Short mmCIF file of C-alpha atoms and ligand atoms in Angstrom, two decimals:
data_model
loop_
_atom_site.label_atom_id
_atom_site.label_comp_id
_atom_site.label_asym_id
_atom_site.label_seq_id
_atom_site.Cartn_x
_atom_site.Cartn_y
_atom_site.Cartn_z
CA UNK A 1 85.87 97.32 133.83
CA UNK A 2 87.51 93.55 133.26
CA UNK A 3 90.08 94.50 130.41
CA UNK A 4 91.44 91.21 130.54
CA UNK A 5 87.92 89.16 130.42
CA UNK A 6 87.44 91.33 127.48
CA UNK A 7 90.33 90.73 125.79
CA UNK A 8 89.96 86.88 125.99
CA UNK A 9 86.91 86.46 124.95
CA UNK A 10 87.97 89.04 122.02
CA UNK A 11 90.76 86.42 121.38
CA UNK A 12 88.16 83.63 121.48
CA UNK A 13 85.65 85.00 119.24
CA UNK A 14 88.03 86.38 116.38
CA UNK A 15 88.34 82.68 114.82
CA UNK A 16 86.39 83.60 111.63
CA UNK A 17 87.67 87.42 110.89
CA UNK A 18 91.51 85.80 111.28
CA UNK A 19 90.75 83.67 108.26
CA UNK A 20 89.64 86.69 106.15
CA UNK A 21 92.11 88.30 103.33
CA UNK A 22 95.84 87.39 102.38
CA UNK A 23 99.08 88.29 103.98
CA UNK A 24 100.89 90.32 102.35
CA UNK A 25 103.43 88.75 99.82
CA UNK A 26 105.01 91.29 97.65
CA UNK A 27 107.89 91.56 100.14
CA UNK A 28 109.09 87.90 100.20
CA UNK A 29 109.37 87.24 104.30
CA UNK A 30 106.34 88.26 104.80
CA UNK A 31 104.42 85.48 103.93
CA UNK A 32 106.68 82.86 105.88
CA UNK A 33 104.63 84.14 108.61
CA UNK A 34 101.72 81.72 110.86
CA UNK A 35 98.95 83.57 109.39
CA UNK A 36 96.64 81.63 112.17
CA UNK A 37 98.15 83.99 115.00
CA UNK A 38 96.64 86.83 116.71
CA UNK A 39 97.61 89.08 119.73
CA UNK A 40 96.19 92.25 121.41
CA UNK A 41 98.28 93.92 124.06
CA UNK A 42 96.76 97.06 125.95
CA UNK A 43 98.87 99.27 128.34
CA UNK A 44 96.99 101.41 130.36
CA UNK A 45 98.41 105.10 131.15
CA UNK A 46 98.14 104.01 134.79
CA UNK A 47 100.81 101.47 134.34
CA UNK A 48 98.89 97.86 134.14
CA UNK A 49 99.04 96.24 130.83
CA UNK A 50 96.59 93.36 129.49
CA UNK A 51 97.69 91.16 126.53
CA UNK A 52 95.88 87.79 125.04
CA UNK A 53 96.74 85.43 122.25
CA UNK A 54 100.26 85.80 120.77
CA UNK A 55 101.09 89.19 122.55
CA UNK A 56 104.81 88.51 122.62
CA UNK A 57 104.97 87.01 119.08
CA UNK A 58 107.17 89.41 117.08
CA UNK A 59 106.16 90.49 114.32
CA UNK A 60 107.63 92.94 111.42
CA UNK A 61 105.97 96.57 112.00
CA UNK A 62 106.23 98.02 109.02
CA UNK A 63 104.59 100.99 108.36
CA UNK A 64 103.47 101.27 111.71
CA UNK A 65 107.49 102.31 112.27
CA UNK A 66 106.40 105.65 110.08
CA UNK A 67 104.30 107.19 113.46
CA UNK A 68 107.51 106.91 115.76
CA UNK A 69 109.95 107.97 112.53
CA UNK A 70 107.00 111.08 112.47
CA UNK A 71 107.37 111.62 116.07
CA UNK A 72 111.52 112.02 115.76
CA UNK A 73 111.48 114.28 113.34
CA UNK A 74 108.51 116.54 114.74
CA UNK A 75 110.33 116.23 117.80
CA UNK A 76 113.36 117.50 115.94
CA UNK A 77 111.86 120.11 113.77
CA UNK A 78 109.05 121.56 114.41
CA UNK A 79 106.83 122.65 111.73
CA UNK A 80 109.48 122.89 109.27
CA UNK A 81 108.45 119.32 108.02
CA UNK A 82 105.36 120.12 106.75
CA UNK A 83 106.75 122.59 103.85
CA UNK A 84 107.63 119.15 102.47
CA UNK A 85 104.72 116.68 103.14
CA UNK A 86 101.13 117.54 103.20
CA UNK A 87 98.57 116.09 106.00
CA UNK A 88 95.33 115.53 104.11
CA UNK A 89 93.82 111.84 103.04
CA UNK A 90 95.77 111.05 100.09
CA UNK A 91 92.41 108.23 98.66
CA UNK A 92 94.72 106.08 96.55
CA UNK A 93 97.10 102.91 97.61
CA UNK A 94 99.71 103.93 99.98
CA UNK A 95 102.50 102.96 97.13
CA UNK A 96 100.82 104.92 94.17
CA UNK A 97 103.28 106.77 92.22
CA UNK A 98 100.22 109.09 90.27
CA UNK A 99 99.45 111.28 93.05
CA UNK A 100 103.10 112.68 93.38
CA UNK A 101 103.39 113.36 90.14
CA UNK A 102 100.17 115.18 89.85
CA UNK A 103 101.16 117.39 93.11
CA UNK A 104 104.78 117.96 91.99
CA UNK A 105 106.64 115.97 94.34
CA UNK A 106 104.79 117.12 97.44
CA UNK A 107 103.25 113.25 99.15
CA UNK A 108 99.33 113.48 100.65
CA UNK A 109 101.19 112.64 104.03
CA UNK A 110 103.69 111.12 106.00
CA UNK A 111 102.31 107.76 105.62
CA UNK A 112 102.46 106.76 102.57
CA UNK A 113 105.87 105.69 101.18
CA UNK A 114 106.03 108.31 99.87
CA UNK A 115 105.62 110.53 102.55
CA UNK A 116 107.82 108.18 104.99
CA UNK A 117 110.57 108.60 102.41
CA UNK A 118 110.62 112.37 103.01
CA UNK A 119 110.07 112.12 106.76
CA UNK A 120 113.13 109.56 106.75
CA UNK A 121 115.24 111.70 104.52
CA UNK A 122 114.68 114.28 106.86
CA UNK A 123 115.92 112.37 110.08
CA UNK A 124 118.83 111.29 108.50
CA UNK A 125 119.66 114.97 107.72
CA UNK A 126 118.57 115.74 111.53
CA UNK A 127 120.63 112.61 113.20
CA UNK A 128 123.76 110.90 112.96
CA UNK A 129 121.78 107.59 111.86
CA UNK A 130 118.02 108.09 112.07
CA UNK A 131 117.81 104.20 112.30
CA UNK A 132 120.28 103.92 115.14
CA UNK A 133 117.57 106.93 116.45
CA UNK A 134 114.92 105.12 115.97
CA UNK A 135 116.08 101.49 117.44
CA UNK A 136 117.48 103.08 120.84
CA UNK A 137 114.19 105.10 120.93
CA UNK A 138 111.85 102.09 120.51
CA UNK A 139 113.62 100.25 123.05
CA UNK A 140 113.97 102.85 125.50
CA UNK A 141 110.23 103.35 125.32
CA UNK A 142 109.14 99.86 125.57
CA UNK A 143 111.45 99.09 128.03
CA UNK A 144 113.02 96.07 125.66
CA UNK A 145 116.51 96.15 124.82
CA UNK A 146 116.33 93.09 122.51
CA UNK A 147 114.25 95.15 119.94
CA UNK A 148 116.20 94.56 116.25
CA UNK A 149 115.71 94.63 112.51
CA UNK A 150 114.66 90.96 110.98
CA UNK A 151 117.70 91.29 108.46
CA UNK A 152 115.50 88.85 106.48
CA UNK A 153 113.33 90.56 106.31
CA UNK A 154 115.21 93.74 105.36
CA UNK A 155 117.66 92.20 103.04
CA UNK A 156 113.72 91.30 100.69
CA UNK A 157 112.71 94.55 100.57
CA UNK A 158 115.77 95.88 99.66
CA UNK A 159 116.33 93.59 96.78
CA UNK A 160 112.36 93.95 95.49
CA UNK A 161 111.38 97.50 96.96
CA UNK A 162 111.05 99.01 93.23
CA UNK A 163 108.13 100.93 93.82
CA UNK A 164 110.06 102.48 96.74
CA UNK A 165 113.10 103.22 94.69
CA UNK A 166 110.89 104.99 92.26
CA UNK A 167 109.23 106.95 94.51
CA UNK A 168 112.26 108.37 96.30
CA UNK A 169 114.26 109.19 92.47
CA UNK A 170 110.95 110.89 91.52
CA UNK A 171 111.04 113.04 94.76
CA UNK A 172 114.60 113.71 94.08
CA UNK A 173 113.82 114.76 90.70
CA UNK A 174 111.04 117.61 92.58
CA UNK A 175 114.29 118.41 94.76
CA UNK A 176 112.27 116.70 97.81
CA UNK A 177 115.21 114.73 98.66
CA UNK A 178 118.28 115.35 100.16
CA UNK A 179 120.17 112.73 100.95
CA UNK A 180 121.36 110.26 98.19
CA UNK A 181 118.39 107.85 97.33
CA UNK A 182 120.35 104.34 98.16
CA UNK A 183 121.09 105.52 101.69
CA UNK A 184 116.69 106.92 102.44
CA UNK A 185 115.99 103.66 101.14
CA UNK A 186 118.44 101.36 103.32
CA UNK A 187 117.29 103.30 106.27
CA UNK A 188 113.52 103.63 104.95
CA UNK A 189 113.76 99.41 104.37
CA UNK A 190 115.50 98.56 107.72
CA UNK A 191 112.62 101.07 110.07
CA UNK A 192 110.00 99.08 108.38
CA UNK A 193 111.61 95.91 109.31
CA UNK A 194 111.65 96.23 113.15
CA UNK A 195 110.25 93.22 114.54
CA UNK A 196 108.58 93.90 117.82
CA UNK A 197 105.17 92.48 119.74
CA UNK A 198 101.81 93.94 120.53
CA UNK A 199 103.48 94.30 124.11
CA UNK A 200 106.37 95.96 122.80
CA UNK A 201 104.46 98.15 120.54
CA UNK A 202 101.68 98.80 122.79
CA UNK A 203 104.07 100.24 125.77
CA UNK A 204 106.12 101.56 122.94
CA UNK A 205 103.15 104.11 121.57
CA UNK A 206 102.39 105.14 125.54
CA UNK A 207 103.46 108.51 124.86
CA UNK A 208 101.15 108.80 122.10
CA UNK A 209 98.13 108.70 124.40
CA UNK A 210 99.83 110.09 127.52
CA UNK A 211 100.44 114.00 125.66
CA UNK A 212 103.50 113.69 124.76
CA UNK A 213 105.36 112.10 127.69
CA UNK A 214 107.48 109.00 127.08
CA UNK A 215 109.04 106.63 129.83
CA UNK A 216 111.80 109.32 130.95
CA UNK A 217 110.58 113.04 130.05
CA UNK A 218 109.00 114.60 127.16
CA UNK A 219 108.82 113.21 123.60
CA UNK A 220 106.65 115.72 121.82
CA UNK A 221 104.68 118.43 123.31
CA UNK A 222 100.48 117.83 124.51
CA UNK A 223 99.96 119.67 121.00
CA UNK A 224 102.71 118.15 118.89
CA UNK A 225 100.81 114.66 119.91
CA UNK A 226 97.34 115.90 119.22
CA UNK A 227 98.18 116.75 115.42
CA UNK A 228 99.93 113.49 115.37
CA UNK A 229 97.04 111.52 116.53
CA UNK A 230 94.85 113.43 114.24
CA UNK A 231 97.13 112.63 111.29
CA UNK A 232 96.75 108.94 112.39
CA UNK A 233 93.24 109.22 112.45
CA UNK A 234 92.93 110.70 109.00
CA UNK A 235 95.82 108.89 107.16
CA UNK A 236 96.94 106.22 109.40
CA UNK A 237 94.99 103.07 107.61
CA UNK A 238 94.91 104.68 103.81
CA UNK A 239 92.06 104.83 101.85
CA UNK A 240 90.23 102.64 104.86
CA UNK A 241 90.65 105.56 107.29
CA UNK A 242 86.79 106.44 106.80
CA UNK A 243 85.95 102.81 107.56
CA UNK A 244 88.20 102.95 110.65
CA UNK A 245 86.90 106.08 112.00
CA UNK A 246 83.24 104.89 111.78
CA UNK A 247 84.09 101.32 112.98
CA UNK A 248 86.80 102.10 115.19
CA UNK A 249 87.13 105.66 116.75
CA UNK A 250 90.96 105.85 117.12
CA UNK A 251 93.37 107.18 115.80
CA UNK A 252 95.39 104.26 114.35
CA UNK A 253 98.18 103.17 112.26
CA UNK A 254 98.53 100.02 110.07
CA UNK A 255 101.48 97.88 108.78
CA UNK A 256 101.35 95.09 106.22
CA UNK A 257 102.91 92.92 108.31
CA UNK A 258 99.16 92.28 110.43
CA UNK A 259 99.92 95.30 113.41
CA UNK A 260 97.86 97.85 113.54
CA UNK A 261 98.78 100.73 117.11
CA UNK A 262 95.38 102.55 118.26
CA UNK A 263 95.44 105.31 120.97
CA UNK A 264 92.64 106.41 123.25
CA UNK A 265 94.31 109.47 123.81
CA UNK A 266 94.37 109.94 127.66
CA UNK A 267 93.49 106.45 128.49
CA UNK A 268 95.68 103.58 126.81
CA UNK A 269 97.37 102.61 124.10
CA UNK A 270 96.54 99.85 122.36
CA UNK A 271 98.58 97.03 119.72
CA UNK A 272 96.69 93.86 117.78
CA UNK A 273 97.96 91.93 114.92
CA UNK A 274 96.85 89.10 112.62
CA UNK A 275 98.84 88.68 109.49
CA UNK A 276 95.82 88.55 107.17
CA UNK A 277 95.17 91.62 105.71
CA UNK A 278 92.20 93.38 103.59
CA UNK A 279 92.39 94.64 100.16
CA UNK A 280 93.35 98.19 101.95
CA UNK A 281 96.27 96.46 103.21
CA UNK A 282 94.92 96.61 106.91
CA UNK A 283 95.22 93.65 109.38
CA UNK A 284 91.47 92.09 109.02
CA UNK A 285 91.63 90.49 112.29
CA UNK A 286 92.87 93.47 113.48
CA UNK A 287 90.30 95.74 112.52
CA UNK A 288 87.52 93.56 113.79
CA UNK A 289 89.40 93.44 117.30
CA UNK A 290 89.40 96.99 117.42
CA UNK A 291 85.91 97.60 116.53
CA UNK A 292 84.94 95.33 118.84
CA UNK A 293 87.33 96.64 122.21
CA UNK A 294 86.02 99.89 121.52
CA UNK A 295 82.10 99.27 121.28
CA UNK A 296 82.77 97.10 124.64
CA UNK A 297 84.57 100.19 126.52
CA UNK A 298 83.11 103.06 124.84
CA UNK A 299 86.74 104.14 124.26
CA UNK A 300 86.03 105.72 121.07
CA UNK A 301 87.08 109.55 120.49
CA UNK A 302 83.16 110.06 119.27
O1 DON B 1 107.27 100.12 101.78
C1 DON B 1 106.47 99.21 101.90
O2 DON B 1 105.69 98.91 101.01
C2 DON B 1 106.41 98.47 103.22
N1 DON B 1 107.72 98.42 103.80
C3 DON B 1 105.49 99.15 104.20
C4 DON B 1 104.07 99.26 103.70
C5 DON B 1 103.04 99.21 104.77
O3 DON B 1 103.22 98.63 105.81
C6 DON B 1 101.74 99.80 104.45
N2 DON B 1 100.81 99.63 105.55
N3 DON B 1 99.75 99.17 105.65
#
């Protein structure tokens, strides 16, 4: 199969799908951004990796940080994380406030804020400094020691993340919070502000499709990784994941800064971004990229 020829003419055909939706601008930084861009990076389990367009453009993860934060602290703990975050679908925006109150302080799943809030609150009870964790991680498994936090891009979310600072008080108030809410947050803000590439990201989220094993020895075990990959699948992109799953095939998780990470478990892993995003908050470039790589390689899970 020519990965690469399929990649470029991916690159060369996505013209019209980069120009659909918005980038995101309720976290000023965001929108500073060349919303023209896009870049798809595949690495292969075998060891090759293929990238097109702006592959080593950085770009701020977001909530694609939650699946590696997710990975730490299952890593860490076991089960025991799941008596304070369910796995299902949660069907409303990943911000909404109504859900947790409905389900007494117990988020869908660990991707939503809300959910990301409780798996960070639980690193930082599990680690010295679950962002200091989470950095050295990332770079160790990419192989790029240069990865950082876009302090820009941290310092705006910390001065307009609200919603955020609502959700975490109203989990404290259900006792779903341990650790005092300014310090989940400043961690919870700075994660989401990594700034890494499709390359980066791409040989960063090998283990993910490799069962478990990361550059140098175990990360999670082969079953840890399935559940993980099946929480991607079912939560990963919000209320779009039924729309991914029938367009895509992969388990895959989303970011509002344009990245979206897709594994073919066993195969490769794979990283695309374009800064416009659909009303689901999903990168629309991205999602037509995807669709389109998999239907090409019949590298769908179905
Ligand atoms: O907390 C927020 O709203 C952002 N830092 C992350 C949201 C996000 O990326 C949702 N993903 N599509």
């Amino acid at each position: 199969m020519n990965i690469q020829g399929l990649l470029d003419d991916i690159v060369t055909e996505n013209n019209a799908a980069l120009q659909e939706g918005a980038v995101a601008d309720y976290i000023p930084g965001l929108e500073t951004v060349d919303a023209d861009q896009f870049g798809i990076a595949v690495a292969m389990n075998s060891g090759e990796t293929y990238r097109a367009g702006h592959s080593s453009t950085n770009f701020s993860i977001q909530s694609i940080s939650k699946v590696f934060t997710l990975a730490l602290a299952m890593a860490l703990d076991g089960d025991e994380l799941w008596t304070r975050v369910s796995r299902e679908p949660s069907g409303t925006p990943f911000n909404s406030l109504v859900q947790l109150e409905q389900e007494h302080g117990i988020p869908r799943n660990p991707f939503i804020n809300s959910g990301a809030l409780v798996v960070t609150d639980r690193l930082l009870t599990l680690t010295a400094d679950s962002q200091e964790c989470l950095q050295t991680f990332l770079r160790q498994q990419s192989s790029n020691p240069l990865i950082q936090v876009d302090e820009m891009i941290a310092a705006s979310e910390k001065a307009t993340g609200h919603r955020n600072a609502s959700l975490a008080y109203f989990l404290t108030s259900y006792n779903n919070m341990v650790n005092p809410v300014p310090r989940v947050l400043n961690a919870y803000f700075r994660q989401c502000a990594i700034a890494m590439s499709c390359e980066d990201l791409a040989t960063a989220g090998g283990f993910l499709s490799r069962g478990g094993r990361g550059v140098d020895g175990s990360v999670l075990t082969a079953d840890q990784v399935r559940r993980l990959n099946a929480v991607m699948l079912t939560c990963g992109t919000y209320d779009a994941a039924g729309d991914f799953a029938y367009r895509v095939g992969l388990p895959c998780k989303s970011g509002v800064g344009g990245g979206i990470l897709a594994v073919v478990p066993g195969i490769c892993t794979i990283a695309v971004w374009g800064p416009r995003l659909s009303k689901s908050g999903n990168s629309s470039a991205g999602v037509t990229a995807l669709a389109k790589l998999t239907a090409r390689t019949g590298w769908s899970i179905f």
